Amino acid sequence: MEPCIFERIGHRALRERIVTAETAASWINDGMTLGLSGFTRAGDAKAVPTALIERAKQQPLKVDVYTGASLGSDIDKLMAEAGIIHKRLPFQADATMRRKINERELLFIDQHLSHTAELVRSDALKPIDYAIVEAVSITEDGLIIPTTSVGNSSIFVEKARQVIIELNMAQPKALYGFHDIYEVGKQGERSPIPLTKVDDRIGMIGIPVDIDKIAGIVITNQMDSPSTIAPPDEETSAIANHLIDFLRKEVAAGRLTERLAPIQAGIGSVANAVLYGLLDSEFYDLEVYSEVLQDSMFDLIDAGKVRFASGCSMTLSESKMKQVYTNLDAYRGKLILRPQEISNHPEIIRRLGLISINTALEADIYGNVNSTHVRGTHMMNGIGGSGDFARHARLTIFVTKSSAEHGAISSIVPFVSHVDHTEHDVDVIITEYGYADLRGLAPVERAPLIIEHCAHPDYRPQLRDYFAEALDRGGHTPHVLEKALLWHIRYEQHGTMREEKYELQRQ
């Protein structure tokens, strides 16, 4: 065995437990439950799941899979194709798995990302047989040092019957010291979480583990899958500009300073582009308390715009990965990685007073937001952490392009086809056409604002007529119930949400 491997296994007794991925996979039986490390394609277990997929081609089996969020290295895709998933939670972002979920070939539990650890801790979920977690090293006193994400790894290790560690030699040893692992304890017995500032350290640098539970250590040498986030385009840049305008008005009103408040931004191209908009703004000395630290976050740190960033994972493009991981010491003292139940914890979100920015699939004229289900029935990725932040943030902002499918779908509709975030949790909606500040407005005041400032111009006449007819029906939140979801039905039947008369007027 190479000396450099032993350098990463400080606990000497564990050096005798090195096994192949195939051996580790052979321990997993039909009907078991696995807790896999990984959060948005970062720090995910790679070798053992891959070996299990290969084994299943000869020996079919089904397992339940719990993770932090989506997995990289095509693990979700290959598991779905191999048919080995019985049930999956709490989030995924793979097209093949999405299709299998919507065809009901596998079961999916869409959870708030802060909830999974609580359900595992309270034994409300099926017990975890094996936690399979990626590590950069194991210390002499038996701490597992995670790699580029923490996710749910700490609770999986604590509650699993046995643990398999993937010791990834490709991940930089310099990640040591970037993590802060804090265990909240059982509900009813815990103390307040002692985190009052974004850069507070409240836990340990690694995940404590009962050494007797470690069944094996698999040596790997594979980097994370690079981010697939698209660069900003004209529309996402316009959304970013509207966000900056809104924040400027908050500063002018005295509700914020030019240091703003700690920022959270969801995963995805729109959120990433919105953060890039801060680069050329007057705002400075910013703090971030979020889940995923994307390319834009490191550019903001490099530019001196962000003072400190707290997250759960680092999900980077290939070029940014090379830049960051070969120069990690430049970011030491500027960022920290935490378990997702801490990065997404309502107690912390409310205490710090976050500005929360997440992406919507669609919003309706009263401010309800759908972030998960296409046309109300087909799962996209999952609610992720957006609900954790939306309910508890100082400012809850949802961003979306005003239309999709080359204009055939309006992202602003009379009534969302699935409600993930009610109007009570949504403060601001932003599209490339403008923003609607909904705070302090009754439903009948919100609708005209959303229609005129956020909807695509091609759909505004149609929305105005719907709202006018709804007002004639009366009610606190007026609707024409027989037409409220007709836009979605029209798209399924005719391939567009536009009514024919409005299409003719537009032409």
CSV table of C-alpha atoms in Angstrom, one decimal, residues 68-328:
chain,number,residue,atom,x,y,z
A,68,GLY,CA,-28.0,15.0,1.0
A,69,ALA,CA,-29.2,16.1,-2.4
A,70,SER,CA,-28.4,15.2,-6.0
A,71,LEU,CA,-25.4,12.9,-6.9
A,72,GLY,CA,-22.7,13.3,-9.5
A,73,SER,CA,-20.8,10.8,-11.5
A,74,ASP,CA,-24.1,9.7,-13.1
A,75,ILE,CA,-24.8,7.7,-10.0
A,76,ASP,CA,-28.5,8.7,-9.9
A,77,LYS,CA,-28.8,8.0,-13.7
A,78,LEU,CA,-27.1,4.6,-13.6
A,79,MET,CA,-28.9,3.5,-10.5
A,80,ALA,CA,-32.2,4.4,-12.1
A,81,GLU,CA,-31.3,2.6,-15.3
A,82,ALA,CA,-30.2,-0.5,-13.4
A,83,GLY,CA,-33.6,-0.6,-11.6
A,84,ILE,CA,-32.0,-1.0,-8.2
A,85,ILE,CA,-33.8,2.0,-6.5
A,86,HIS,CA,-37.0,1.2,-4.6
A,87,LYS,CA,-37.2,4.5,-2.9
A,88,ARG,CA,-35.1,7.7,-3.1
A,89,LEU,CA,-35.1,10.9,-1.0
A,90,PRO,CA,-34.8,13.9,-0.5
A,91,PHE,CA,-33.7,15.5,-3.8
A,92,GLN,CA,-32.5,14.6,-7.3
A,93,ALA,CA,-31.7,16.4,-10.5
A,94,ASP,CA,-31.1,13.7,-13.1
A,95,ALA,CA,-33.2,13.4,-16.2
A,96,THR,CA,-33.3,9.6,-16.3
A,97,MET,CA,-34.2,9.3,-12.6
A,98,ARG,CA,-36.8,12.1,-13.1
A,99,ARG,CA,-38.4,10.0,-15.9
A,100,LYS,CA,-38.4,6.9,-13.8
A,101,ILE,CA,-40.1,8.8,-10.9
A,102,ASN,CA,-42.8,10.2,-13.1
A,103,GLU,CA,-43.4,6.8,-14.7
A,104,ARG,CA,-43.7,5.5,-11.1
A,105,GLU,CA,-40.9,2.9,-11.6
A,106,LEU,CA,-39.4,4.1,-8.4
A,107,LEU,CA,-40.7,6.0,-5.4
A,108,PHE,CA,-39.5,9.5,-4.5
A,109,ILE,CA,-40.0,11.4,-1.3
A,110,ASP,CA,-39.6,15.1,-1.9
A,111,GLN,CA,-38.4,16.6,1.4
A,112,HIS,CA,-37.3,20.0,2.8
A,113,LEU,CA,-33.5,19.5,3.0
A,114,SER,CA,-33.5,20.4,6.7
A,115,HIS,CA,-36.0,17.7,7.5
A,116,THR,CA,-34.1,14.5,6.5
A,117,ALA,CA,-31.7,14.5,9.4
A,118,GLU,CA,-34.5,15.0,11.9
A,119,LEU,CA,-36.5,12.1,10.5
A,120,VAL,CA,-33.4,9.9,10.5
A,121,ARG,CA,-32.5,10.9,14.1
A,122,SER,CA,-36.0,10.2,15.3
A,123,ASP,CA,-36.2,6.8,13.6
A,124,ALA,CA,-39.2,7.9,11.6
A,125,LEU,CA,-37.6,6.6,8.5
A,126,LYS,CA,-36.4,3.1,7.7
A,127,PRO,CA,-33.1,2.5,9.5
A,128,ILE,CA,-29.9,2.9,7.4
A,129,ASP,CA,-27.9,-0.3,7.0
A,130,TYR,CA,-24.8,1.2,5.4
A,131,ALA,CA,-23.7,4.8,5.4
A,132,ILE,CA,-21.3,5.2,2.5
A,133,VAL,CA,-19.4,8.5,2.8
A,134,GLU,CA,-16.6,10.1,0.9
A,135,ALA,CA,-13.6,11.4,2.9
A,136,VAL,CA,-10.4,13.2,2.3
A,137,SER,CA,-8.8,11.6,5.4
A,138,ILE,CA,-9.5,10.0,8.8
A,139,THR,CA,-7.8,11.5,11.8
A,140,GLU,CA,-5.8,9.6,14.5
A,141,ASP,CA,-8.7,10.1,16.9
A,142,GLY,CA,-11.2,8.7,14.4
A,143,LEU,CA,-12.8,11.8,12.8
A,144,ILE,CA,-13.9,11.4,9.2
A,145,ILE,CA,-12.9,14.6,7.3
A,146,PRO,CA,-15.4,15.1,4.5
A,147,THR,CA,-14.5,16.3,1.0
A,148,THR,CA,-16.4,19.0,-0.9
A,149,SER,CA,-19.8,18.6,0.8
A,150,VAL,CA,-21.2,17.6,4.2
A,151,GLY,CA,-24.9,17.1,3.4
A,152,ASN,CA,-26.4,14.5,5.6
A,153,SER,CA,-23.2,12.5,6.1
A,154,SER,CA,-22.8,13.2,9.8
A,155,ILE,CA,-26.3,11.9,10.7
A,156,PHE,CA,-26.0,9.0,8.4
A,157,VAL,CA,-22.7,8.0,10.1
A,158,GLU,CA,-24.2,8.4,13.5
A,159,LYS,CA,-27.4,6.4,12.8
A,160,ALA,CA,-26.2,3.7,10.3
A,161,ARG,CA,-25.6,0.2,11.5
A,162,GLN,CA,-22.3,0.1,9.6
A,163,VAL,CA,-20.1,2.6,7.7
A,164,ILE,CA,-18.1,2.4,4.5
A,165,ILE,CA,-15.6,5.2,3.9
A,166,GLU,CA,-14.5,6.1,0.4
A,167,LEU,CA,-11.1,7.7,0.9
A,168,ASN,CA,-10.7,9.8,-2.2
A,169,MET,CA,-7.1,10.5,-3.1
A,170,ALA,CA,-8.1,12.9,-5.8
A,171,GLN,CA,-9.7,15.3,-3.4
A,172,PRO,CA,-7.1,17.8,-1.9
A,173,LYS,CA,-5.8,17.2,1.6
A,174,ALA,CA,-6.0,21.0,2.1
A,175,LEU,CA,-9.8,20.6,2.6
A,176,TYR,CA,-8.9,19.6,6.2
A,177,GLY,CA,-10.1,22.4,8.4
A,178,PHE,CA,-12.9,23.7,6.2
A,179,HIS,CA,-15.7,21.8,7.9
A,180,ASP,CA,-17.8,22.5,11.0
A,181,ILE,CA,-19.8,19.5,12.1
A,182,TYR,CA,-22.4,20.2,14.8
A,183,GLU,CA,-24.9,17.8,16.2
A,184,VAL,CA,-28.1,19.4,17.4
A,185,GLY,CA,-29.2,16.5,19.6
A,186,LYS,CA,-32.6,15.0,20.1
A,187,GLN,CA,-35.7,17.2,19.9
A,188,GLY,CA,-37.0,18.1,23.4
A,189,GLU,CA,-33.5,17.7,24.8
A,190,ARG,CA,-31.4,20.1,22.7
A,191,SER,CA,-30.1,23.6,23.5
A,192,PRO,CA,-30.3,26.6,21.2
A,193,ILE,CA,-27.8,26.3,18.3
A,194,PRO,CA,-25.0,28.7,19.4
A,195,LEU,CA,-24.5,30.3,16.0
A,196,THR,CA,-25.0,34.1,15.9
A,197,LYS,CA,-22.7,35.1,13.1
A,198,VAL,CA,-22.1,33.7,9.6
A,199,ASP,CA,-18.5,32.9,10.4
A,200,ASP,CA,-19.0,31.2,13.8
A,201,ARG,CA,-17.5,27.8,14.4
A,202,ILE,CA,-19.6,25.8,16.7
A,203,GLY,CA,-18.6,22.1,16.1
A,204,MET,CA,-15.8,19.8,15.1
A,205,ILE,CA,-13.6,19.7,12.0
A,206,GLY,CA,-14.8,16.2,11.1
A,207,ILE,CA,-17.5,13.6,11.6
A,208,PRO,CA,-17.1,11.5,14.8
A,209,VAL,CA,-17.6,7.8,14.2
A,210,ASP,CA,-17.7,4.6,16.3
A,211,ILE,CA,-14.6,2.9,14.9
A,212,ASP,CA,-16.2,-0.5,15.4
A,213,LYS,CA,-18.9,0.5,12.9
A,214,ILE,CA,-16.5,1.0,10.1
A,215,ALA,CA,-16.8,-2.1,7.9
A,216,GLY,CA,-14.3,-1.1,5.3
A,217,ILE,CA,-12.3,1.7,3.6
A,218,VAL,CA,-12.3,1.9,-0.2
A,219,ILE,CA,-9.5,3.9,-1.9
A,220,THR,CA,-10.8,6.0,-4.8
A,221,ASN,CA,-9.2,8.6,-7.1
A,222,GLN,CA,-12.0,10.5,-8.8
A,223,MET,CA,-12.9,14.1,-8.8
A,224,ASP,CA,-16.4,15.4,-8.4
A,225,SER,CA,-18.5,15.8,-11.5
A,226,PRO,CA,-18.3,19.5,-12.7
A,227,SER,CA,-21.2,21.8,-12.4
A,228,THR,CA,-23.6,22.0,-15.4
A,229,ILE,CA,-24.7,25.5,-14.6
A,230,ALA,CA,-25.1,27.7,-17.7
A,231,PRO,CA,-23.4,31.1,-17.8
A,232,PRO,CA,-25.6,34.2,-17.5
A,233,ASP,CA,-27.6,35.2,-20.6
A,234,GLU,CA,-29.5,38.3,-21.5
A,235,GLU,CA,-32.6,37.3,-19.5
A,236,THR,CA,-30.8,36.2,-16.3
A,237,SER,CA,-28.7,39.3,-16.4
A,238,ALA,CA,-31.9,41.4,-16.6
A,239,ILE,CA,-33.2,39.5,-13.6
A,240,ALA,CA,-30.0,40.3,-11.7
A,241,ASN,CA,-30.3,44.0,-12.6
A,242,HIS,CA,-33.9,44.1,-11.2
A,243,LEU,CA,-32.7,42.4,-8.0
A,244,ILE,CA,-30.0,45.0,-7.6
A,245,ASP,CA,-32.6,47.8,-8.2
A,246,PHE,CA,-34.8,46.3,-5.5
A,247,LEU,CA,-31.9,46.0,-3.0
A,248,ARG,CA,-30.9,49.7,-3.7
A,249,LYS,CA,-34.5,50.7,-2.8
A,250,GLU,CA,-34.2,48.7,0.4
A,251,VAL,CA,-31.0,50.6,1.3
A,252,ALA,CA,-32.5,54.0,0.4
A,253,ALA,CA,-35.5,53.1,2.7
A,254,GLY,CA,-33.1,52.4,5.5
A,255,ARG,CA,-34.1,48.7,5.8
A,256,LEU,CA,-30.6,47.5,4.7
A,257,THR,CA,-27.1,49.0,4.5
A,258,GLU,CA,-24.7,48.6,1.6
A,259,ARG,CA,-23.5,45.5,3.4
A,260,LEU,CA,-27.0,44.1,2.9
A,261,ALA,CA,-27.8,41.1,5.1
A,262,PRO,CA,-26.5,37.5,4.8
A,263,ILE,CA,-27.5,36.1,1.4
A,264,GLN,CA,-28.8,32.7,0.4
A,265,ALA,CA,-29.0,31.7,-3.2
A,266,GLY,CA,-30.4,28.4,-4.5
A,267,ILE,CA,-28.7,26.1,-7.0
A,268,GLY,CA,-29.1,26.7,-10.8
A,269,SER,CA,-28.3,28.9,-13.7
A,270,VAL,CA,-30.7,31.7,-12.7
A,271,ALA,CA,-29.5,32.0,-9.1
A,272,ASN,CA,-25.9,31.8,-10.2
A,273,ALA,CA,-26.4,34.6,-12.7
A,274,VAL,CA,-28.2,36.7,-10.0
A,275,LEU,CA,-25.1,36.4,-7.8
A,276,TYR,CA,-22.9,37.5,-10.6
A,277,GLY,CA,-24.9,40.6,-10.8
A,278,LEU,CA,-23.5,41.6,-7.4
A,279,LEU,CA,-20.0,41.8,-8.9
A,280,ASP,CA,-20.5,45.2,-10.5
A,281,SER,CA,-22.8,46.6,-7.8
A,282,GLU,CA,-21.9,49.0,-5.0
A,283,PHE,CA,-22.6,46.5,-2.3
A,284,TYR,CA,-19.6,45.3,-0.4
A,285,ASP,CA,-18.3,43.3,2.6
A,286,LEU,CA,-21.1,40.8,2.0
A,287,GLU,CA,-21.8,37.6,3.9
A,288,VAL,CA,-23.3,34.4,2.6
A,289,TYR,CA,-25.2,31.8,4.5
A,290,SER,CA,-26.4,29.3,1.9
A,291,GLU,CA,-26.4,25.6,0.8
A,292,VAL,CA,-24.3,25.4,-2.4
A,293,LEU,CA,-21.3,27.6,-3.1
A,294,GLN,CA,-21.1,27.9,-6.9
A,295,ASP,CA,-18.6,29.5,-9.3
A,296,SER,CA,-20.1,33.0,-8.7
A,297,MET,CA,-19.4,32.7,-5.0
A,298,PHE,CA,-15.7,32.3,-5.5
A,299,ASP,CA,-15.6,35.1,-8.0
A,300,LEU,CA,-17.3,37.3,-5.4
A,301,ILE,CA,-14.7,36.3,-2.8
A,302,ASP,CA,-11.8,36.9,-5.2
A,303,ALA,CA,-13.2,40.3,-6.1
A,304,GLY,CA,-13.4,41.2,-2.4
A,305,LYS,CA,-17.2,41.5,-2.5
A,306,VAL,CA,-17.9,38.6,-0.2
A,307,ARG,CA,-16.2,38.6,3.2
A,308,PHE,CA,-17.3,35.2,4.3
A,309,ALA,CA,-19.4,32.3,2.9
A,310,SER,CA,-21.0,29.5,4.8
A,311,GLY,CA,-22.4,26.6,2.9
A,312,CYS,CA,-23.0,22.9,2.7
A,313,SER,CA,-21.1,22.0,-0.5
A,314,MET,CA,-18.9,23.4,-3.3
A,315,THR,CA,-20.3,22.7,-6.7
A,316,LEU,CA,-18.0,24.1,-9.4
A,317,SER,CA,-17.4,24.1,-13.1
A,318,GLU,CA,-14.3,22.2,-14.3
A,319,SER,CA,-12.2,25.3,-14.8
A,320,LYS,CA,-13.3,26.8,-11.4
A,321,MET,CA,-12.6,23.5,-9.7
A,322,LYS,CA,-9.0,23.5,-10.9
A,323,GLN,CA,-8.5,27.1,-9.8
A,324,VAL,CA,-10.0,26.7,-6.4
A,325,TYR,CA,-8.7,23.2,-5.4
A,326,THR,CA,-5.1,24.1,-6.3
A,327,ASN,CA,-5.3,27.3,-4.2
A,328,LEU,CA,-7.5,26.3,-1.3
